[in-house]
Coordinates of N, CA and C in Angstrom, one line a residue:
M1 N 0.7 -0.9 0.2 CA 0.1 0.2 0.1 C 0.5 1.2 0.5
G2 N 0.4 2.3 -0.8 CA 1.0 3.2 -0.8 C 1.1 4.3 0.3
T3 N 1.4 5.8 0.4 CA 1.2 7.0 1.3 C 0.4 7.1 1.0
K4 N -0.5 7.4 0.1 CA -2.2 7.6 0.2 C -2.9 6.6 0.8
G5 N -2.3 5.6 0.9 CA -2.8 4.2 1.3 C -2.8 4.0 3.1
D6 N -1.7 4.3 2.8 CA -0.9 4.2 4.4 C -1.5 5.5 5.5
E7 N -1.7 6.7 4.7 CA -2.4 8.1 4.8 C -3.6 7.7 5.3
R8 N -4.9 7.1 4.7 CA -5.9 7.1 4.8 C -6.1 5.6 6.0
R9 N -5.0 4.8 6.2 CA -4.9 3.8 7.5 C -4.3 4.3 8.5
A10 N -4.0 5.5 8.6 CA -4.1 6.1 9.7 C -5.1 6.3 10.4
Q11 N -5.8 8.0 9.5 CA -7.2 7.7 9.4 C -8.0 6.8 10.1
I12 N -8.1 6.1 9.4 CA -8.6 4.6 9.8 C -8.9 3.9 10.8
A13 N -7.1 4.1 11.7 CA -6.9 3.7 12.3 C -7.5 5.0 13.5
K14 N -7.5 6.9 13.9 CA -7.5 7.1 14.7 C -9.0 7.3 14.7
A15 N -10.0 7.2 13.7 CA -11.8 6.9 14.0 C -12.0 6.1 14.4
A16 N -11.5 4.3 14.4 CA -11.7 3.4 15.2 C -11.5 3.8 16.6
V17 N -9.8 4.3 16.9 CA -9.8 4.1 18.6 C -10.6 5.5 18.9
E18 N -10.5 5.9 18.4 CA -11.8 7.4 18.7 C -14.1 6.5 18.9
V19 N -14.3 6.0 18.2 CA -15.3 5.0 18.1 C -15.0 3.9 19.3
A20 N -14.0 3.5 19.1 CA -14.3 1.7 20.6 C -13.7 3.1 21.6
A21 N -13.6 3.6 21.8 CA -12.9 4.4 23.0 C -14.5 4.9 23.2
E22 N -15.0 5.3 23.0 CA -17.0 6.1 23.4 C -17.6 5.2 23.5
R23 N -17.3 4.2 22.7 CA -19.2 3.3 22.7 C -18.6 1.5 23.0
G24 N -17.0 1.4 22.6 CA -16.7 -0.2 23.0 C -16.9 -1.3 22.0
Y25 N -16.0 -2.0 21.9 CA -16.2 -2.7 20.8 C -17.5 -3.0 19.9
Y26 N -18.0 -3.3 20.6 CA -20.0 -3.9 20.8 C -20.7 -2.3 20.4
G27 N -20.6 -1.5 20.6 CA -21.0 -0.7 20.2 C -20.5 0.4 19.0
M28 N -19.5 -0.1 18.6 CA -19.1 0.4 17.5 C -19.3 0.1 15.6
T29 N -19.9 0.7 15.8 CA -20.3 0.0 13.8 C -19.3 0.9 12.5
I30 N -19.8 -0.5 12.0 CA -18.4 0.3 10.4 C -19.1 1.7 9.4
Q31 N -20.2 1.6 9.9 CA -20.8 2.8 9.0 C -19.7 4.2 10.2
E32 N -20.3 4.2 11.4 CA -19.9 5.4 12.4 C -18.1 5.6 11.6
V33 N -17.6 4.6 11.7 CA -16.3 4.8 11.3 C -15.6 5.1 9.8
A34 N -16.8 4.9 9.6 CA -16.6 5.3 7.9 C -17.4 6.4 7.6
D35 N -18.4 6.9 8.0 CA -18.2 8.9 7.5 C -17.9 9.1 8.6
R36 N -16.9 8.8 9.8 CA -15.7 10.1 10.1 C -14.2 10.4 9.2
V37 N -14.3 9.6 8.3 CA -13.0 8.7 7.6 C -13.7 9.7 6.1
G38 N -14.7 9.5 6.2 CA -15.3 10.2 4.7 C -15.1 8.7 4.1
L39 N -15.7 7.6 3.7 CA -15.7 6.8 3.3 C -17.0 5.7 3.4
S40 N -17.1 4.9 2.5 CA -18.3 3.7 2.5 C -18.2 2.8 2.4
Q41 N -18.7 2.2 3.8 CA -19.1 1.6 4.0 C -17.9 -0.3 3.6
A42 N -18.1 0.2 2.5 CA -17.4 -0.8 1.3 C -15.6 -0.6 1.1
G43 N -16.4 0.4 0.7 CA -14.9 1.2 1.3 C -13.5 0.8 2.3
L44 N -14.0 1.3 3.2 CA -13.5 1.0 4.7 C -13.1 -0.7 4.7
L45 N -13.8 -1.3 4.7 CA -13.7 -2.8 4.5 C -12.5 -2.9 3.6
K46 N -12.2 -2.9 2.8 CA -10.5 -2.6 1.7 C -10.3 -2.5 2.5
Y47 N -9.9 -1.4 3.3 CA -8.7 -1.2 3.4 C -9.0 -2.2 5.4
V48 N -9.6 -3.2 5.6 CA -9.7 -3.6 7.1 C -10.2 -4.9 6.9
G49 N -11.2 -5.3 6.2 CA -11.7 -6.6 6.2 C -13.2 -6.9 6.5
S50 N -13.5 -6.5 7.6 CA -13.9 -6.8 9.1 C -14.7 -6.4 9.5
K51 N -15.4 -5.8 10.9 CA -15.1 -4.9 12.6 C -14.4 -5.8 12.9
A52 N -14.3 -7.4 13.1 CA -12.4 -7.4 14.0 C -11.5 -6.9 13.2
G53 N -11.5 -6.8 12.0 CA -9.7 -6.2 11.0 C -10.2 -5.0 11.5
L54 N -10.9 -4.0 11.7 CA -11.6 -2.9 12.3 C -10.7 -2.6 14.2
L55 N -11.5 -3.8 14.9 CA -10.5 -3.4 16.5 C -9.3 -3.4 16.1
S56 N -8.6 -4.3 15.3 CA -7.4 -5.1 15.4 C -6.4 -3.7 15.2
V57 N -7.3 -2.9 14.4 CA -6.3 -1.8 13.8 C -5.7 -0.8 14.7
A58 N -7.1 -0.6 15.8 CA -7.5 -0.4 16.5 C -6.9 -0.1 17.4
L59 N -6.1 -1.3 17.9 CA -5.5 -2.5 19.0 C -4.1 -1.7 18.4
E60 N -3.9 -2.0 17.5 CA -2.3 -2.2 16.9 C -1.5 0.4 17.3
A61 N -2.6 1.0 16.8 CA -3.3 1.4 17.3 C -1.9 2.1 18.9
Y62 N -2.7 1.5 19.4 CA -2.3 1.6 20.4 C -1.2 0.6 21.1
D63 N -0.9 -0.5 20.5 CA 0.3 -0.8 21.1 C 1.9 -0.1 20.1
T64 N 1.3 1.4 19.2 CA 2.4 1.1 18.6 C 2.7 2.9 19.1
H65 N 2.3 3.2 19.5 CA 2.5 4.1 20.5 C 2.6 4.3 22.4
N66 N 3.5 3.8 22.4 CA 3.5 3.2 23.9 C 5.0 3.3 24.1
E67 N 5.4 4.1 24.9 CA 6.2 5.3 24.9 C 6.7 3.8 25.8
G68 N 6.2 3.1 27.5 CA 6.9 2.8 27.6 C 7.8 1.6 27.4
V69 N 7.1 1.2 26.4 CA 8.1 0.3 25.9 C 9.7 1.0 25.7
T70 N 9.6 1.5 24.8 CA 10.9 1.9 24.4 C 11.7 2.5 25.6
Y71 N 11.1 2.9 26.5 CA 11.8 3.4 27.8 C 12.4 1.8 28.1
I72 N 11.7 1.3 28.1 CA 12.4 -0.6 28.5 C 13.8 -1.1 27.7
E73 N 13.0 -0.4 26.1 CA 14.5 -1.3 25.1 C 15.1 -0.3 25.1
D74 N 15.1 0.8 25.5 CA 16.7 2.2 25.7 C 17.4 1.5 26.7
K75 N 17.0 0.7 28.3 CA 17.6 0.4 29.3 C 18.5 -1.4 28.4
L76 N 17.7 -2.0 27.8 CA 18.4 -2.6 27.7 C 18.7 -3.0 27.1
A77 N 19.4 -2.1 26.3 CA 20.1 -1.8 25.1 C 21.7 -0.9 25.5
L78 N 21.2 -1.1 27.1 CA 22.7 -0.3 27.4 C 23.8 -1.3 27.8
S79 N 24.8 -1.0 27.4 CA 25.8 -2.2 28.8 C 25.6 -1.7 30.2
P80 N 26.7 -2.8 31.2 CA 26.8 -2.9 32.5 C 27.3 -1.4 32.9
E81 N 28.2 -0.6 32.1 CA 28.9 0.2 32.8 C 27.7 2.0 33.0
E82 N 26.9 1.6 31.1 CA 26.0 2.6 30.8 C 24.6 2.4 32.4
L83 N 24.3 1.3 32.1 CA 23.3 1.0 33.0 C 23.2 1.5 34.9
E84 N 24.6 1.2 35.1 CA 25.2 1.5 36.8 C 24.7 3.4 36.4
R85 N 25.3 4.0 35.5 CA 25.4 5.6 35.7 C 23.2 5.9 35.6
S86 N 22.9 4.7 34.6 CA 22.0 5.3 34.1 C 20.3 4.1 34.3
P87 N 20.0 3.9 35.2 CA 19.6 2.1 36.4 C 18.0 2.5 35.1
A88 N 17.9 1.3 34.8 CA 16.5 0.6 34.7 C 15.2 0.9 36.5
L89 N 14.9 2.0 35.8 CA 13.6 2.7 37.6 C 12.8 2.4 37.3
M90 N 12.0 1.3 38.4 CA 10.3 1.4 38.2 C 9.9 2.4 38.2
P91 N 9.7 3.1 39.3 CA 9.0 3.8 40.0 C 8.8 5.2 38.2
E92 N 9.9 5.3 38.0 CA 10.6 6.4 36.6 C 9.4 5.7 35.6
W93 N 9.4 4.5 35.9 CA 9.5 4.2 34.3 C 7.6 4.1 34.3
Y94 N 6.6 4.5 36.0 CA 5.7 4.6 35.5 C 5.0 6.1 35.5
R95 N 6.3 7.2 36.4 CA 5.7 7.9 35.7 C 5.7 8.3 34.4
L96 N 7.1 8.0 33.7 CA 6.5 7.8 32.1 C 4.9 7.8 31.9
L97 N 4.6 6.2 32.2 CA 3.0 5.6 31.7 C 2.9 6.5 32.2
A98 N 2.6 7.4 33.3 CA 1.6 8.2 33.8 C 1.5 9.8 32.3
R99 N 3.0 9.7 32.6 CA 2.6 11.5 31.0 C 2.2 11.0 30.1
T100 N 2.8 10.0 29.6 CA 2.1 9.3 28.1 C 0.4 9.1 28.3
N101 N 0.2 8.9 29.0 CA -1.7 8.5 29.5 C -2.1 9.3 29.2
L102 N -1.6 11.0 29.8 CA -2.1 12.3 29.6 C -2.2 13.0 28.4
R103 N -1.5 12.1 28.3 CA -1.1 13.2 26.3 C -2.3 12.1 25.3
Q104 N -2.5 10.9 26.4 CA -3.4 10.5 24.4 C -4.7 10.0 25.7
P105 N -4.7 10.4 25.4 CA -6.3 9.8 26.8 C -7.4 9.2 25.8
R106 N -7.6 9.4 24.1 CA -8.7 8.1 23.9 C -8.4 6.8 23.6
L107 N -6.4 6.9 23.8 CA -6.2 5.5 24.0 C -5.7 4.8 25.2
T108 N -6.1 5.9 26.4 CA -6.0 5.0 27.4 C -7.7 4.3 27.9
Q109 N -8.5 5.0 27.0 CA -9.7 5.2 27.0 C -10.1 3.6 26.4
L110 N -9.1 4.2 24.8 CA -9.3 3.1 24.8 C -9.2 1.0 25.1
Y111 N -7.3 1.3 25.7 CA -7.8 0.0 26.0 C -8.3 -0.3 27.3
L112 N -8.3 0.2 28.7 CA -9.5 0.0 29.3 C -11.1 0.1 28.6
V113 N -11.5 0.3 28.4 CA -12.8 0.1 28.1 C -13.3 -1.3 27.2
L114 N -12.2 -1.4 26.0 CA -12.2 -2.8 25.6 C -11.1 -3.8 26.1
R115 N -10.6 -3.3 27.2 CA -10.6 -4.3 28.6 C -11.6 -5.5 29.6
A116 N -12.4 -4.1 29.4 CA -13.0 -4.8 30.3 C -14.0 -5.2 30.1
E117 N -14.4 -5.6 28.5 CA -15.4 -5.6 27.8 C -15.1 -7.1 26.8
A118 N -13.3 -7.1 27.0 CA -13.3 -8.6 27.1 C -12.6 -9.3 28.5
L119 N -13.0 -9.3 29.2 CA -13.2 -10.4 30.0 C -14.4 -11.2 29.4
N120 N -15.2 -10.6 28.6 CA -16.0 -12.2 28.2 C -15.4 -13.3 26.9
P121 N -15.2 -14.3 27.6 CA -13.9 -15.3 26.1 C -15.0 -15.3 25.0
A122 N -15.9 -14.7 24.5 CA -16.0 -14.3 23.6 C -15.7 -13.2 22.8
H123 N -15.3 -12.1 23.4 CA -15.2 -11.2 22.7 C -14.4 -11.4 21.9
P124 N -13.8 -11.0 21.2 CA -12.4 -11.0 19.4 C -11.7 -9.8 20.1
A125 N -11.6 -9.4 21.4 CA -10.0 -9.1 21.7 C -10.4 -9.3 23.5
H126 N -10.3 -11.1 24.3 CA -10.3 -11.7 24.5 C -8.3 -12.2 25.0
D127 N -8.7 -13.2 24.4 CA -7.2 -13.7 23.9 C -6.0 -12.2 24.1
Y128 N -6.2 -11.5 23.3 CA -5.4 -10.2 22.8 C -4.8 -9.8 24.1
Y129 N -6.2 -9.0 24.9 CA -5.2 -9.0 26.9 C -5.1 -9.8 27.9
A130 N -5.2 -11.2 27.5 CA -5.0 -12.4 28.1 C -3.4 -12.0 27.9
Q131 N -3.0 -12.6 26.5 CA -1.8 -12.7 26.1 C -0.9 -11.9 26.5
R132 N -1.6 -10.2 26.0 CA -0.4 -9.4 26.5 C -0.3 -9.5 28.0
C133 N -1.1 -9.1 28.9 CA -0.9 -9.5 30.2 C 0.3 -10.5 30.6
M134 N 0.3 -11.6 30.1 CA 1.1 -12.5 30.5 C 1.9 -12.2 30.5
R135 N 2.3 -11.6 28.7 CA 3.7 -11.0 27.9 C 4.3 -10.3 28.8
L136 N 3.4 -9.4 29.1 CA 4.2 -7.9 29.6 C 4.3 -8.3 31.4
R137 N 3.8 -9.0 31.9 CA 4.0 -9.5 32.9 C 6.1 -10.9 33.3
R138 N 5.6 -11.2 32.0 CA 7.6 -11.8 31.9 C 8.4 -11.2 31.1
Y139 N 8.0 -10.3 30.7 CA 8.6 -9.5 30.8 C 10.0 -8.6 31.8
I140 N 8.9 -7.8 32.3 CA 8.5 -7.2 33.0 C 9.9 -8.1 33.9
G141 N 9.8 -8.9 34.2 CA 10.9 -9.6 34.9 C 11.6 -10.1 34.6
T142 N 12.1 -9.5 33.7 CA 13.7 -9.9 33.0 C 13.5 -8.3 33.3
V143 N 13.1 -8.0 33.0 CA 14.4 -5.9 33.0 C 15.2 -6.6 33.7
P144 N 16.0 -5.6 33.6 CA 17.4 -5.7 34.7 C 17.5 -3.8 36.7
W145 N 15.5 -4.1 37.0 CA 15.3 -3.2 37.2 C 16.3 -2.3 38.5
K146 N 16.8 -1.9 38.8 CA 17.5 -1.5 40.0 C 15.9 -1.2 40.8
L147 N 16.6 -2.6 42.2 CA 15.3 -3.1 43.4 C 15.7 -3.0 44.2
P148 N 14.9 -2.5 44.9 CA 15.2 -2.8 47.3 C 15.7 -4.5 46.9
P149 N 16.7 -4.9 47.7 CA 16.2 -6.2 47.6 C 15.8 -7.2 48.3
E150 N 14.9 -6.9 48.3 CA 13.4 -7.9 48.3 C 12.3 -8.4 47.4
F151 N 13.2 -7.9 46.2 CA 13.1 -8.0 44.9 C 14.0 -8.7 43.8
A152 N 13.9 -10.1 44.2 CA 15.0 -10.4 44.1 C 14.9 -11.7 42.5
T153 N 13.6 -11.5 42.2 CA 13.7 -13.1 41.4 C 12.5 -12.3 40.7
P154 N 12.6 -12.7 39.3 CA 11.3 -12.5 38.4 C 10.1 -12.7 38.9
D155 N 10.0 -13.5 39.4 CA 8.5 -13.6 39.1 C 7.8 -12.3 40.3
Q156 N 9.1 -12.0 41.9 CA 8.1 -11.1 42.9 C 8.5 -9.9 42.1
V157 N 9.6 -9.2 41.4 CA 9.4 -8.6 40.0 C 8.1 -8.1 39.5
A158 N 7.5 -9.4 38.8 CA 6.4 -9.4 38.1 C 5.4 -8.6 39.1
A159 N 4.9 -9.6 40.3 CA 3.9 -9.6 41.2 C 4.0 -7.7 41.5
L160 N 5.6 -7.4 41.4 CA 5.4 -5.3 41.6 C 4.7 -4.4 41.0
S161 N 5.0 -5.5 40.1 CA 4.5 -4.4 38.8 C 3.4 -4.5 38.3
M162 N 3.0 -6.8 38.9 CA 1.4 -6.2 38.6 C 0.1 -5.9 39.8
T163 N 0.9 -5.1 40.9 CA 0.3 -4.9 42.0 C 0.4 -3.1 42.0
V164 N 1.4 -2.9 41.0 CA 1.1 -1.2 41.1 C 0.9 -0.4 39.7
G165 N 0.8 -1.5 38.4 CA -0.2 -1.5 37.1 C -1.9 -1.6 37.3
S166 N -1.9 -1.9 38.2 CA -3.1 -2.5 38.7 C -4.0 -0.9 39.8
A167 N -3.1 -0.9 40.7 CA -3.7 0.5 40.7 C -3.3 1.6 40.5
M168 N -2.3 2.0 38.7 CA -2.9 2.7 38.2 C -3.8 2.8 36.7
D169 N -4.5 1.0 36.5 CA -5.4 1.1 35.7 C -6.5 1.6 36.6
G170 N -6.6 1.6 38.3 CA -7.8 1.9 39.1 C -7.7 3.5 38.4
L171 N -6.8 3.9 39.0 CA -5.9 5.6 38.5 C -7.0 6.3 37.5
Q172 N -6.5 5.5 36.7 CA -6.9 6.1 35.3 C -8.4 5.9 34.3
M173 N -9.2 5.0 35.5 CA -10.9 4.6 34.9 C -10.9 5.6 35.9
R174 N -10.7 6.4 37.0 CA -11.0 7.7 37.9 C -10.8 8.5 37.4
W175 N -9.6 9.0 37.1 CA -8.7 9.6 36.1 C -9.8 10.7 34.8
L176 N -10.0 9.2 34.4 CA -10.8 9.7 33.0 C -12.8 9.7 32.9
G177 N -13.0 9.5 33.9 CA -14.6 9.5 34.7 C -15.2 9.8 35.8
E178 N -14.3 10.9 35.7 CA -14.3 12.3 37.2 C -13.7 13.3 36.8
P179 N -14.2 14.5 36.9 CA -13.6 15.5 36.8 C -12.9 15.8 37.9
G180 N -11.6 17.0 37.9 CA -10.7 17.3 38.6 C -9.5 16.5 38.8
I181 N -9.8 15.2 38.5 CA -8.4 14.6 39.2 C -7.4 14.5 37.6
D182 N -6.4 15.0 38.8 CA -5.1 15.4 38.0 C -4.2 14.4 38.3
L183 N -3.8 13.3 36.7 CA -3.3 12.0 36.4 C -1.6 12.3 36.7
V184 N -1.2 12.8 36.6 CA 0.1 13.1 37.4 C 0.4 13.8 38.6
E185 N -0.6 14.6 39.3 CA 0.3 14.7 40.4 C -0.7 14.1 41.5
T186 N -1.7 13.8 40.9 CA -2.7 12.0 41.4 C -1.3 10.8 41.8
W187 N -1.4 10.5 40.8 CA 0.3 9.9 40.6 C 1.4 9.8 40.9
A188 N 1.7 11.3 42.0 CA 2.8 11.0 42.6 C 2.5 10.3 44.4
R189 N 1.3 11.1 44.8 CA 1.2 10.6 45.5 C 0.7 8.6 46.0
Y190 N 1.0 8.6 44.5 CA 0.6 6.9 44.5 C 1.8 6.4 45.0
E191 N 2.5 6.8 44.2 CA 3.8 6.9 44.9 C 4.3 6.9 45.5
D192 N 3.9 7.6 46.7 CA 4.9 8.0 48.0 C 4.4 6.9 48.5
I193 N 2.9 6.4 48.4 CA 2.9 4.8 49.1 C 3.3 4.0 47.8
L194 N 3.7 3.2 47.6 CA 3.9 2.3 47.0 C 5.3 1.9 46.8
F195 N 5.9 2.8 46.6 CA 7.2 3.4 46.5 C 8.2 3.9 47.4
P196 N 7.8 4.0 49.1 CA 7.9 4.4 49.9 C 9.1 5.5 50.7
L197 N 9.6 6.2 51.2 CA 10.7 6.7 51.4 C 10.8 6.7 52.7
P198 N 11.5 6.5 53.6 CA 12.6 5.8 53.2 C 13.2 4.4 52.1
H199 N 12.3 3.6 52.7 CA 12.8 2.0 51.4 C 13.3 2.3 50.2
W200 N 12.7 3.3 49.9 CA 12.9 3.5 48.4 C 13.7 4.6 48.1
Q201 N 14.4 5.4 48.6 CA 15.4 5.7 48.4 C 16.8 5.7 47.4
G202 N 16.9 6.2 46.7 CA 18.1 5.4 45.1 C 17.3 4.7 44.2
Y203 N 15.8 4.7 44.4 CA 15.5 3.1 43.6 C 14.5 4.1 42.6
R204 N 14.0 5.5 42.7 CA 13.4 5.8 42.3 C 13.5 6.7 41.2

């Protein structure tokens, strides 16, 4: 697909994210997405094939805009000496996620809405979420984080991250649904509870 096709696909992905974030997969229609990008249903289906394909395009957009993965990949690319000077810090990583999600509320909403819907095993994103979460925990468990000594095994690290990630998911739900919540400022208060000083001094 050429440049024009790539541009059109990007427009479709943006519209799919918006509609799925607003209405979920079950409330999303091919017609509404097509209307937002100025295509007929048949024209849209040439790009995505089906409603499930439209969902895949939206989830791909979420995965593509993931600065958290970039942070980890950058740390993994460092030499031991460089990593000593610039360690992988889990609290720093979650601060980055909070700032990133603040800038992209639609993608954050998409993730949370579809994750709730996908608790149903019949949902087309059920396997995506189940496998993604398991892969992410395994991945995080192998990162050379600088952590307090009680987090000495990949399982302990994965459990820590799962705990912190669950707190962030809950806060993001409140941020998106309740007026007046500052995501980054509130996360800073969460951080003081989840990574308390002085125990986490030098690890944040």
